[in-house]
mmCIF file of C-alpha atoms in Angstrom:
data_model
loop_
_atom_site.group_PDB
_atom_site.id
_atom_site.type_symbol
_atom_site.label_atom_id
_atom_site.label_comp_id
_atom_site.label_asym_id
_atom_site.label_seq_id
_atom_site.Cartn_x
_atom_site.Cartn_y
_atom_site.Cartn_z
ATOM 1 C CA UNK A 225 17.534 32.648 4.590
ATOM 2 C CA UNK A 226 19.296 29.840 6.614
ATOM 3 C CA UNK A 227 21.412 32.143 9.224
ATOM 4 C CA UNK A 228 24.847 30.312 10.728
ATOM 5 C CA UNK A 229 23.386 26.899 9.415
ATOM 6 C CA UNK A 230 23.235 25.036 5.889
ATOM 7 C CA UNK A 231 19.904 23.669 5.359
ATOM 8 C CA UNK A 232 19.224 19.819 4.964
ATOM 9 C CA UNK A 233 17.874 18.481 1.889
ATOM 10 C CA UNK A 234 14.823 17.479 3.609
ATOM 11 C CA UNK A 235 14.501 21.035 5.114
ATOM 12 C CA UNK A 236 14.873 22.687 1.523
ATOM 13 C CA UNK A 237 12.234 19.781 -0.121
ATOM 14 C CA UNK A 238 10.011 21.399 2.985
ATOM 15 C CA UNK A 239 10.057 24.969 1.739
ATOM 16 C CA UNK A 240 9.869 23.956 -1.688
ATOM 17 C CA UNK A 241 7.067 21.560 -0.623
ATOM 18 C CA UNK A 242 4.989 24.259 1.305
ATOM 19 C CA UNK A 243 5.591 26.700 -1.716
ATOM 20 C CA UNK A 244 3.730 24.085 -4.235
ATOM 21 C CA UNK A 245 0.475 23.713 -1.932
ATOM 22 C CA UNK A 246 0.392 27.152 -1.107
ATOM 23 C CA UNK A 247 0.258 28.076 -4.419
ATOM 24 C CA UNK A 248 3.293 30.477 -4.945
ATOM 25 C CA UNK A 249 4.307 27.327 -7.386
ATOM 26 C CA UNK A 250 1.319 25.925 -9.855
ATOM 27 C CA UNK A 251 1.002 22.830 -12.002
ATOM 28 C CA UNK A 252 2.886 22.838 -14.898
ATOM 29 C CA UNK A 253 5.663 25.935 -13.571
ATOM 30 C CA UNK A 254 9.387 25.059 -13.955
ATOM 31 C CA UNK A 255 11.748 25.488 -10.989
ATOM 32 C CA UNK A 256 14.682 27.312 -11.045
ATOM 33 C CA UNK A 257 17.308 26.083 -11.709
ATOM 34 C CA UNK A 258 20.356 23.521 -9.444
ATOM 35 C CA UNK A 259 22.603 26.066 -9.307
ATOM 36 C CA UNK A 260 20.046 29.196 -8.653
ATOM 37 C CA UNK A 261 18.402 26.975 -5.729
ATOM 38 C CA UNK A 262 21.805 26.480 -4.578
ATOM 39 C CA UNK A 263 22.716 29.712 -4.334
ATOM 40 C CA UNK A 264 19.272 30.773 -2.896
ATOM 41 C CA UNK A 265 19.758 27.851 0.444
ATOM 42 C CA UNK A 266 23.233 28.876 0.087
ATOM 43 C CA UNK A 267 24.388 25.260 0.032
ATOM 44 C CA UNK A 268 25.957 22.788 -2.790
ATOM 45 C CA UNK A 269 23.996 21.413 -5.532
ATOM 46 C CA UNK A 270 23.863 17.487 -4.405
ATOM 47 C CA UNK A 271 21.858 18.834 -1.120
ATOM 48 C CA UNK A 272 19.451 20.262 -3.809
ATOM 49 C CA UNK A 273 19.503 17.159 -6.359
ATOM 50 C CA UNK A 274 18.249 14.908 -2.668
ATOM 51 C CA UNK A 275 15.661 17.748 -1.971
ATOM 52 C CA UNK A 276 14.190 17.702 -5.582
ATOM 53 C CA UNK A 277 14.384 13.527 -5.742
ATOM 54 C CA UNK A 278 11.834 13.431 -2.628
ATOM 55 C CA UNK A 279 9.946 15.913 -3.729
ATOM 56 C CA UNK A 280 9.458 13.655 -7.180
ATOM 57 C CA UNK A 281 9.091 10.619 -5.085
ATOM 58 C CA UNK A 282 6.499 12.452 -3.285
ATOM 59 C CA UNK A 283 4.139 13.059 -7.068
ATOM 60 C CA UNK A 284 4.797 16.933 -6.731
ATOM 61 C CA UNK A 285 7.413 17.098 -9.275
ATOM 62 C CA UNK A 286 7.867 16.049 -12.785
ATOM 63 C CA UNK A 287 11.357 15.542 -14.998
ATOM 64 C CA UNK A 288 13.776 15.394 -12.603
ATOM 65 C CA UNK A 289 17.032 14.699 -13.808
ATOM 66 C CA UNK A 290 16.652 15.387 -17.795
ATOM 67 C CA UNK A 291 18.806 18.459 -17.996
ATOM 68 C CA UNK A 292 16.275 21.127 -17.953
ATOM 69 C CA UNK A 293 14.730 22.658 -14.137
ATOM 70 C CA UNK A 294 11.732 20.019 -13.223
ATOM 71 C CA UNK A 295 8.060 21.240 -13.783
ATOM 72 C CA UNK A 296 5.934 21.438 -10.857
ATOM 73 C CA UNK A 297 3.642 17.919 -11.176
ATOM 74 C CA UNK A 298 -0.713 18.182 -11.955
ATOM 75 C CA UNK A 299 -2.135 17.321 -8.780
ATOM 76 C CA UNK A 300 -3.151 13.703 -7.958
ATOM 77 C CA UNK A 301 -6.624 11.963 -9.125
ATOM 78 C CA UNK A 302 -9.147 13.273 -6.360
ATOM 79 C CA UNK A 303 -9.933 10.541 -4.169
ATOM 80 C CA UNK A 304 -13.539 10.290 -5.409
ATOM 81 C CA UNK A 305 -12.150 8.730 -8.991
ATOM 82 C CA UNK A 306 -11.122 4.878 -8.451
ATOM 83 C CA UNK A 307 -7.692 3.976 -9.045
ATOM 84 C CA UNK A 308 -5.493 0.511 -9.868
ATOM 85 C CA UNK A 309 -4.897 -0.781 -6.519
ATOM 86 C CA UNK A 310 -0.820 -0.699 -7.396
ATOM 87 C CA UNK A 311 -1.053 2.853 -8.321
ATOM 88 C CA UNK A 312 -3.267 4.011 -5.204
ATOM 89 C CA UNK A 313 -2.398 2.126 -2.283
ATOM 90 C CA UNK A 314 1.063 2.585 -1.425
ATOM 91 C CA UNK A 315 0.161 6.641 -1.356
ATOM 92 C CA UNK A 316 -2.960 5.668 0.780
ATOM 93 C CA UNK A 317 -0.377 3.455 3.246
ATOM 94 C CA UNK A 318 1.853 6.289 3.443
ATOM 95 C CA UNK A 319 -0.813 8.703 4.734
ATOM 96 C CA UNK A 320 -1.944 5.928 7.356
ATOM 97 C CA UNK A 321 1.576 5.249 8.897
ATOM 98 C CA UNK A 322 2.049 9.107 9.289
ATOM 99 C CA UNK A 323 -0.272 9.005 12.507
ATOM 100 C CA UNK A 324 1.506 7.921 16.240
ATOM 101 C CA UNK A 325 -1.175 4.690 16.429
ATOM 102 C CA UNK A 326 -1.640 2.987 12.854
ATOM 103 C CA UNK A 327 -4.056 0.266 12.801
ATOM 104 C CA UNK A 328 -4.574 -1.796 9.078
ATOM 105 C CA UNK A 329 -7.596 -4.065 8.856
ATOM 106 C CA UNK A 330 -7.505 -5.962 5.705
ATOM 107 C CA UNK A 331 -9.433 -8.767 3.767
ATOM 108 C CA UNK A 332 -7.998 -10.147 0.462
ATOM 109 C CA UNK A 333 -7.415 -13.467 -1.367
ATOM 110 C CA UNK A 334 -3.161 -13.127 -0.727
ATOM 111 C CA UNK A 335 -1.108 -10.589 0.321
ATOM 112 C CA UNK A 336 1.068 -9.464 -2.528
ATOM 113 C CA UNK A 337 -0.274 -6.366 -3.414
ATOM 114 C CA UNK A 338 -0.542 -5.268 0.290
ATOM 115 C CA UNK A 339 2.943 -6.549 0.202
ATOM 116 C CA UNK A 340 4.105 -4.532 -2.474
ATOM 117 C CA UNK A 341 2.723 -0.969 -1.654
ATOM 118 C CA UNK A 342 4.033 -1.694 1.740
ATOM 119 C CA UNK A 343 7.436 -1.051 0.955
ATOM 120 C CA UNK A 344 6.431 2.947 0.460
ATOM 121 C CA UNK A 345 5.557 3.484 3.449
ATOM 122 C CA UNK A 346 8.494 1.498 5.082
ATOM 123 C CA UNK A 347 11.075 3.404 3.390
ATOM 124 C CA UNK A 348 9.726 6.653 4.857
ATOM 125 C CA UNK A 349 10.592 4.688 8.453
ATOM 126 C CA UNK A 350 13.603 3.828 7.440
ATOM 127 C CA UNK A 351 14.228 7.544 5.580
ATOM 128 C CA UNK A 352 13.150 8.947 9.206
ATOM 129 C CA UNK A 353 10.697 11.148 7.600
ATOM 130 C CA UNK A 354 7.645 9.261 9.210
ATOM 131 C CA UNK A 355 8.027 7.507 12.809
ATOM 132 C CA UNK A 356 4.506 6.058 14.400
ATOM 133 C CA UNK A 357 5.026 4.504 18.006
ATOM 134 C CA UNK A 358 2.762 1.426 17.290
ATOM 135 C CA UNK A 359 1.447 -0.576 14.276
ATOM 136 C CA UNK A 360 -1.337 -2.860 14.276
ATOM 137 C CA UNK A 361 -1.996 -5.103 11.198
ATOM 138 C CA UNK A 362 -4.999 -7.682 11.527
ATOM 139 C CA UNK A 363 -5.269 -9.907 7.656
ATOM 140 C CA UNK A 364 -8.337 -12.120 6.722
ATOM 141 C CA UNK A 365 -7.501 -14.243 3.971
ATOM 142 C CA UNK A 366 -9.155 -17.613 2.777
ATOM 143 C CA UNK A 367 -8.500 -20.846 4.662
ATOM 144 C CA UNK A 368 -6.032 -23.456 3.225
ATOM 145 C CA UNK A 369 -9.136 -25.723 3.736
ATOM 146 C CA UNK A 370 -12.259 -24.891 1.975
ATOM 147 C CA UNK A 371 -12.518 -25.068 -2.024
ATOM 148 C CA UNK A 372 -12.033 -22.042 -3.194
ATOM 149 C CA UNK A 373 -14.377 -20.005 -5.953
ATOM 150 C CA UNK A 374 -10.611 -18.824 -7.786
ATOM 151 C CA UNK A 375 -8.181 -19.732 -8.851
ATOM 152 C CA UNK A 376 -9.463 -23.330 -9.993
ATOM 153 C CA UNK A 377 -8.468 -25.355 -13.160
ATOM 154 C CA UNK A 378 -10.699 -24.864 -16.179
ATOM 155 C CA UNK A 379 -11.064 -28.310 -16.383
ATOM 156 C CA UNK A 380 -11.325 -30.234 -13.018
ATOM 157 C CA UNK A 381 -8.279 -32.788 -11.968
ATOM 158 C CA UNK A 382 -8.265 -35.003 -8.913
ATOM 159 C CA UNK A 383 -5.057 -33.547 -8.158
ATOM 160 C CA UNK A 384 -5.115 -29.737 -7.676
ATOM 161 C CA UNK A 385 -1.929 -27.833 -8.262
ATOM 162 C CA UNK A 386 -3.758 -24.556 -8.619
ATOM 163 C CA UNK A 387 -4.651 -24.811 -4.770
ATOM 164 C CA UNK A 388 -1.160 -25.608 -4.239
ATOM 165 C CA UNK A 389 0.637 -23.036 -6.249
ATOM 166 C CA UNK A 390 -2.198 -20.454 -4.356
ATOM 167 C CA UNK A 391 -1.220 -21.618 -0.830
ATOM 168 C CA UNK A 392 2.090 -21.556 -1.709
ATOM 169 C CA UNK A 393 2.116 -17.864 -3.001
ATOM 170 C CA UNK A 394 -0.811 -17.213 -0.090
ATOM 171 C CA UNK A 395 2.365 -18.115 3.027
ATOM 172 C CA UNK A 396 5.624 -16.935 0.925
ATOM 173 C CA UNK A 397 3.909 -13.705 0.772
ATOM 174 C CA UNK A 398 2.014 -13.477 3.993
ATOM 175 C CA UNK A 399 5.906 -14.121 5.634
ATOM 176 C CA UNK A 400 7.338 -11.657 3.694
ATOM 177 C CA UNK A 401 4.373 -9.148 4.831
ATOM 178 C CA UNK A 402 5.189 -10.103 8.532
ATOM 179 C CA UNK A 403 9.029 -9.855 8.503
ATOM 180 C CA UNK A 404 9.209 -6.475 6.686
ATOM 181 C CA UNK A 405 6.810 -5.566 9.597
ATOM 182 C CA UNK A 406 8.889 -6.676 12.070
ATOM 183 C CA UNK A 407 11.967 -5.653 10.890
ATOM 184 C CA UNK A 408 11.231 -1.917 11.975
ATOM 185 C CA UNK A 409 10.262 -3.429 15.598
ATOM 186 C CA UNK A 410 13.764 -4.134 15.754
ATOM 187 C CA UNK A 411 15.281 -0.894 14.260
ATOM 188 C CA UNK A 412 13.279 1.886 14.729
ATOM 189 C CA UNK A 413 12.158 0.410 18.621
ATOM 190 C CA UNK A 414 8.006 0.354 16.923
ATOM 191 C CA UNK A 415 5.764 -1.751 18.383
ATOM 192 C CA UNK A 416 4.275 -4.099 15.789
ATOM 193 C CA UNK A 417 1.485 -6.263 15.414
ATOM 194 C CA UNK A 418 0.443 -8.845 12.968
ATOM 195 C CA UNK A 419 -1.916 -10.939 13.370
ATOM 196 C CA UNK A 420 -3.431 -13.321 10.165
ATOM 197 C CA UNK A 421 -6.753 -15.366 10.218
ATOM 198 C CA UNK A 422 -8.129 -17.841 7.987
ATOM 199 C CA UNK A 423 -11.527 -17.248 5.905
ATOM 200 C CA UNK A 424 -14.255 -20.489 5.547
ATOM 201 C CA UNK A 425 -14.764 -18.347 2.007
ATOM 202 C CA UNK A 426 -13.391 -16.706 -0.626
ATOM 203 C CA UNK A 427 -13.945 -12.973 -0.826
ATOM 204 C CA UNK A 428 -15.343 -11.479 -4.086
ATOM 205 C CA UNK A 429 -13.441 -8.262 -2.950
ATOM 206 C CA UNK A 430 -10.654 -6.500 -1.262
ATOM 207 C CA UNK A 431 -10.954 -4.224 1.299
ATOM 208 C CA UNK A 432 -8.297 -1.921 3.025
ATOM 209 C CA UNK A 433 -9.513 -0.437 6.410
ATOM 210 C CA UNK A 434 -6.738 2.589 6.951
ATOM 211 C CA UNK A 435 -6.868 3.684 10.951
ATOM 212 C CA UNK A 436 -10.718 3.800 11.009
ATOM 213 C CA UNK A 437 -10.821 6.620 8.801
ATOM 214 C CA UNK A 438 -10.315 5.533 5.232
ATOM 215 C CA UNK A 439 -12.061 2.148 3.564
ATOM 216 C CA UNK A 440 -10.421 1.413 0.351
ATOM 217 C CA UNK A 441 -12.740 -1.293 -1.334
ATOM 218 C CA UNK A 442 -12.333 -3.121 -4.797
ATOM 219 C CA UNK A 443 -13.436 -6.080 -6.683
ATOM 220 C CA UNK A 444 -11.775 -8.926 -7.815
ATOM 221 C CA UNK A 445 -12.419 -9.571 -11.676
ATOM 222 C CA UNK A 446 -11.759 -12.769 -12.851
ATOM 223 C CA UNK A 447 -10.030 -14.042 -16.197
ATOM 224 C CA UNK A 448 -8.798 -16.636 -17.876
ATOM 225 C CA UNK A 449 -5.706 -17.250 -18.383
ATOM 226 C CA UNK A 450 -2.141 -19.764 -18.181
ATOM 227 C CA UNK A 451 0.760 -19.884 -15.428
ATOM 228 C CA UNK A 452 3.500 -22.407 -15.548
ATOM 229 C CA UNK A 453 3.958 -24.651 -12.547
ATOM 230 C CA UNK A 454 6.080 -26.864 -11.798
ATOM 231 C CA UNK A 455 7.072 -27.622 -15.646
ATOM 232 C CA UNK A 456 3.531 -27.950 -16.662
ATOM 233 C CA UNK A 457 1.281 -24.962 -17.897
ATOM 234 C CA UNK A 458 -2.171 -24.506 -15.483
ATOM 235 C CA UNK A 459 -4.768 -23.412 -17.556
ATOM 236 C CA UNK A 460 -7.439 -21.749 -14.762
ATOM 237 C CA UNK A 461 -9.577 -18.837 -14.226
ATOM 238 C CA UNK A 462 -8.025 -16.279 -11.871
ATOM 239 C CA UNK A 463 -8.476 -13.182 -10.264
ATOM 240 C CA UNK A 464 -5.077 -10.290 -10.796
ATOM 241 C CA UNK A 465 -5.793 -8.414 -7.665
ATOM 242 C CA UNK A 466 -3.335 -5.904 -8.757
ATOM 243 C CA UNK A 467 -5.410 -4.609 -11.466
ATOM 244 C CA UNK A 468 -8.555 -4.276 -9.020
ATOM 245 C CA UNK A 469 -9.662 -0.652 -9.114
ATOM 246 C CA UNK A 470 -9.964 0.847 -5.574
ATOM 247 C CA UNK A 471 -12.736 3.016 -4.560
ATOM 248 C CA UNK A 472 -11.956 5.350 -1.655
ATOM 249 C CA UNK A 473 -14.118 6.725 1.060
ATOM 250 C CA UNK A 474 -13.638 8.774 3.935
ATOM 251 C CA UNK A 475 -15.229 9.395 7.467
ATOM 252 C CA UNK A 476 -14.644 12.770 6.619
ATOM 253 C CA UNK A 477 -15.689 13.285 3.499
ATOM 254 C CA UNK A 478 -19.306 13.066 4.321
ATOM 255 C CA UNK A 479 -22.297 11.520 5.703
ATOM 256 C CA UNK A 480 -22.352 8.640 2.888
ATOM 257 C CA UNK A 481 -18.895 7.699 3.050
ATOM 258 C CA UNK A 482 -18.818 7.839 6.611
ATOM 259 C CA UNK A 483 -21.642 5.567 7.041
ATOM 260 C CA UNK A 484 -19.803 3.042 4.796
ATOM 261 C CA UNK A 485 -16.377 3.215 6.550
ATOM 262 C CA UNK A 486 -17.937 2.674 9.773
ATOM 263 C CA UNK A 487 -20.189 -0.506 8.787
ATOM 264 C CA UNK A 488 -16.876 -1.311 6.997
ATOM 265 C CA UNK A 489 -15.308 -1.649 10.466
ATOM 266 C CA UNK A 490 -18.169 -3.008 12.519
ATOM 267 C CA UNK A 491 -18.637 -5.526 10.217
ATOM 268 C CA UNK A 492 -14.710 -6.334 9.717
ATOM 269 C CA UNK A 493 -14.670 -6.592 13.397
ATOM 270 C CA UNK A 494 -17.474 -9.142 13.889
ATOM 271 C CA UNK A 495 -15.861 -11.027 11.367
ATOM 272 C CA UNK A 496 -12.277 -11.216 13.146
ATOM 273 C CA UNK A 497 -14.244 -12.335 16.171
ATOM 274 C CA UNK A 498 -15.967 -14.822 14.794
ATOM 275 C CA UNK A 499 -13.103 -17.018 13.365
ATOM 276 C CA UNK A 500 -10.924 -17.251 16.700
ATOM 277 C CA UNK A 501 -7.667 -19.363 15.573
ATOM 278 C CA UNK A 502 -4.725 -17.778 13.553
ATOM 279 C CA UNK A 503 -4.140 -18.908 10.058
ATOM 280 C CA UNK A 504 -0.996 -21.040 9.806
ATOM 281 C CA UNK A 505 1.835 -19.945 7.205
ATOM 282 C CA UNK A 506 3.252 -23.774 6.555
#
């Protein structure tokens, strides 16, 4: 099937890829085999092995690598079921930066998860499987300033390392954010924006605005619990935003999810307006 010319790995993950959705392979089938999908591309079996690793970095295939042909992967949690925010934003990024213009509104008490789920998307830059021509990040997180609602000390202290280990973890990770960004200004010639302001509050959720199309919204549940700091223990009550279960909704998707992504935005954009200096990272 591939003429004069051997196929790439990414072109053979491509067929195989259109063959799951359209149906020809279903949940649960097994695919032949290395050396029969070899034969069939007519090219070696590492080209194959890199064609079936994307495809299982890409959810569609399960038990890669375990001596028996893979299985064709169930399909994904629909959107309408909430998900961990680790488990269900780095897909969600993905699907945003696969657009020419992506534009990322986001409010949140630090960066790290957004951090973290970043790096899927950014290796599919770097892979040269996805290439927008502009990215526009704007970040709302609370001001170094106020007192915030979480994390504070169970018991109250005139001295407050909890606001000091937050604002510490709050810049680290917000310069982290903002150099990965950057980094594929410099090598893949995108244009890249970042911009971060500072909050007078702190927000009771998180919410991910994906190009104007896609409002991923979750709320922060708070615990109690230790962290070591600085060679003492900080007893406190805390929020894990990783563990915040994102709901989705889409403009698409119908006239009540539409309404809320589009409030979503007005009202993040009102917001952004209002506070009109950049948060500091020092």
């Amino acid at each position: 099937m591939n003429g004069s010319r051997r196929l790439s790995s990414q072109e053979i993950a491509d067929v195989l890829r259109e063959r799951i959705r359209g149906g020809d392979l279903r949940a649960g089938d097994r695919l032949p085999t290395q050396a029969e999908l070899a034969d069939e591309f007519g090219v070696e079996r590492g080209t194959v092995r890199q064609a079936l690793r994307a495809l299982q970095e890409d959810g569609l295939l399960t038990n890669v690598s375990k001596g028996s042909p893979p299985r064709i992967a169930e399909p994904a949690t629909p959107r309408g079921e909430p998900q961990p925010t680790m488990v269900s934003l780095g897909p969600r990024l993905s699907e945003a930066f696969s657009v020419p213009r992506v534009r990322v509104d986001v409010v949140c008490h630090t960066s790290e998860t957004l951090m973290l789920a970043l790096s899927e998307p950014l290796r599919l830059i770097h892979e040269g499987r996805i290439h927008p021509e502009t990215i526009d990040f704007r970040v709302l997180m609370p001001s170094r300033d106020i007192a915030l609602a979480f994390p504070v000390l169970v018991e109250d202290e005139e001295d407050d390392p909890v606001h000091q280990r937050w604002l510490q973890m709050r810049n680290a990770q917000a310069r982290v954010l903002q150099h990965n960004l950057h980094a594929v200004r410099s090598t893949h010639r995108i244009d890249v924006h970042i911009a971060f302001r500072a909050l007078p509050f702190t927000p009771p959720t998180k919410l991910y605005l994906l190009n104007g199309e896609e409002a991923l919204f979750g709320y922060y549940m708070l615990t109690r619990r230790e962290e070591e700091y600085e060679s003492r223990t900080l007893e406190m009550y805390d929020a894990l935003g990783s563990q915040s279960l994102l709901f989705s909704f889409l403009k698409r998707a119908g006239h009540r999810d539409a309404v809320f992504v589009e409030e979503s935005q007005k009202w993040f954009d009102a917001l952004w307006e209002t506070i009109t200096s950049d948060m500091t990272l020092s």
